[in-house]
Amino acid sequence: MLVGRVLFAGYFLYSGISHFTNGKMLAGYTKSKGVPLPELAVMTTGVMLIVGGAGLLLNTYVQESLVLLLIFMIPTTFAMHAFWKAGHEAEKIGFMKNLALIGALLMFLY
């Protein structure tokens, strides 16, 4: 369980850090999806990912961390990876990966 939790939390921490190290690129992608205030959206969601991932990693405020990550993941999945609109296989893969992550978050929450 410990190894799985560390790996799972690490994914969210890495993604959150990426929101800051690759912020301009991600803001451009976010803007292309029609998200208002893309720079703010990227930074805000980066914080959500880091805080949620850290909570899981440190095993503190776990339920709150899981809910925070779900609040990020659910709308992001549908807004950013709407493969049925874009028709790109990469978007379909991102959508399906995010569904799996949402399922894992829900299992941890249970």
C-alpha positions as CSV (number, residue, x, y, z in Angstrom):
1,M,0.0,0.0,0.0
2,L,2.8,2.4,0.9
3,V,4.6,2.0,-2.4
4,G,1.4,2.4,-4.4
5,R,0.5,5.5,-2.4
6,V,3.9,7.0,-3.0
7,L,3.8,6.3,-6.7
8,F,0.3,7.6,-7.0
9,A,1.0,10.8,-5.0
10,G,4.2,11.3,-7.0
11,Y,2.2,11.5,-10.2
12,F,0.2,14.4,-8.9
13,L,3.2,16.1,-7.4
14,Y,5.1,15.9,-10.7
15,S,2.1,17.1,-12.7
16,G,1.7,20.1,-10.3
17,I,5.4,21.0,-10.5
18,S,5.1,20.8,-14.3
19,H,2.3,23.4,-14.1
20,F,5.0,25.9,-12.9
21,T,8.0,24.7,-14.8
22,N,6.0,24.5,-18.1
23,G,3.4,27.2,-17.3
24,K,3.6,29.1,-20.6
25,M,3.2,26.1,-22.7
26,L,0.4,24.7,-20.6
27,A,-1.3,28.1,-20.6
28,G,-1.2,28.1,-24.4
29,Y,-2.8,24.7,-24.5
30,T,-5.4,25.7,-21.9
31,K,-6.2,28.8,-23.9
32,S,-6.7,26.7,-27.0
33,K,-9.3,24.7,-25.2
34,G,-11.3,27.9,-24.4
35,V,-10.5,28.1,-20.7
36,P,-10.8,31.7,-19.4
37,L,-7.8,33.2,-17.7
38,P,-5.5,30.3,-18.8
39,E,-2.4,31.5,-16.9
40,L,-4.4,31.7,-13.7
41,A,-6.1,28.4,-14.3
42,V,-2.7,26.6,-14.8
43,M,-1.2,28.1,-11.7
44,T,-4.3,27.4,-9.6
45,T,-4.5,23.8,-10.8
46,G,-0.8,23.4,-10.2
47,V,-1.3,24.3,-6.6
48,M,-4.2,21.9,-6.3
49,L,-2.1,19.1,-7.7
50,I,0.8,19.8,-5.4
51,V,-1.3,20.2,-2.3
52,G,-3.4,17.1,-3.1
53,G,-0.3,15.0,-4.0
54,A,1.5,16.1,-0.9
55,G,-1.4,15.2,1.3
56,L,-1.4,11.7,-0.1
57,L,2.3,11.4,0.1
58,L,2.5,12.5,3.7
59,N,-0.7,10.6,4.6
60,T,-2.2,13.8,6.1
61,Y,-5.6,15.3,5.3
62,V,-6.0,12.3,2.9
63,Q,-9.8,12.7,2.4
64,E,-9.4,16.4,1.7
65,S,-6.6,15.8,-0.6
66,L,-8.5,13.2,-2.6
67,V,-11.5,15.5,-2.9
68,L,-9.2,18.4,-4.0
69,L,-7.7,16.1,-6.7
70,L,-11.2,15.0,-7.8
71,I,-12.3,18.7,-8.0
72,F,-9.3,19.1,-10.4
73,M,-9.6,15.9,-12.3
74,I,-13.3,15.7,-13.2
75,P,-13.7,19.1,-15.0
76,T,-10.2,18.9,-16.4
77,T,-10.9,15.6,-18.0
78,F,-13.9,16.8,-19.9
79,A,-12.6,20.3,-20.7
80,M,-9.1,19.4,-21.8
81,H,-9.4,16.0,-23.3
82,A,-12.7,16.1,-25.2
83,F,-11.6,13.7,-27.8
84,W,-15.1,13.5,-29.3
85,K,-14.6,17.2,-30.3
86,A,-11.0,17.1,-31.3
87,G,-10.8,13.7,-32.9
88,H,-7.2,13.2,-31.8
89,E,-6.1,9.9,-30.5
90,A,-3.8,11.7,-28.0
91,E,-6.9,13.3,-26.4
92,K,-8.6,10.0,-26.2
93,I,-5.6,8.5,-24.4
94,G,-5.5,11.5,-22.0
95,F,-9.3,11.1,-21.4
96,M,-9.0,7.4,-20.7
97,K,-6.0,7.9,-18.4
98,N,-7.8,10.5,-16.4
99,L,-10.9,8.3,-16.1
100,A,-8.6,5.6,-14.6
101,L,-7.0,8.2,-12.2
102,I,-10.5,9.4,-11.2
103,G,-11.4,5.7,-10.5
104,A,-8.3,5.3,-8.3
105,L,-9.1,8.5,-6.5
106,L,-12.6,7.3,-5.8
107,M,-11.3,3.9,-4.5
108,F,-8.8,5.7,-2.2
109,L,-11.6,7.9,-1.0
110,Y,-13.8,4.8,-0.3
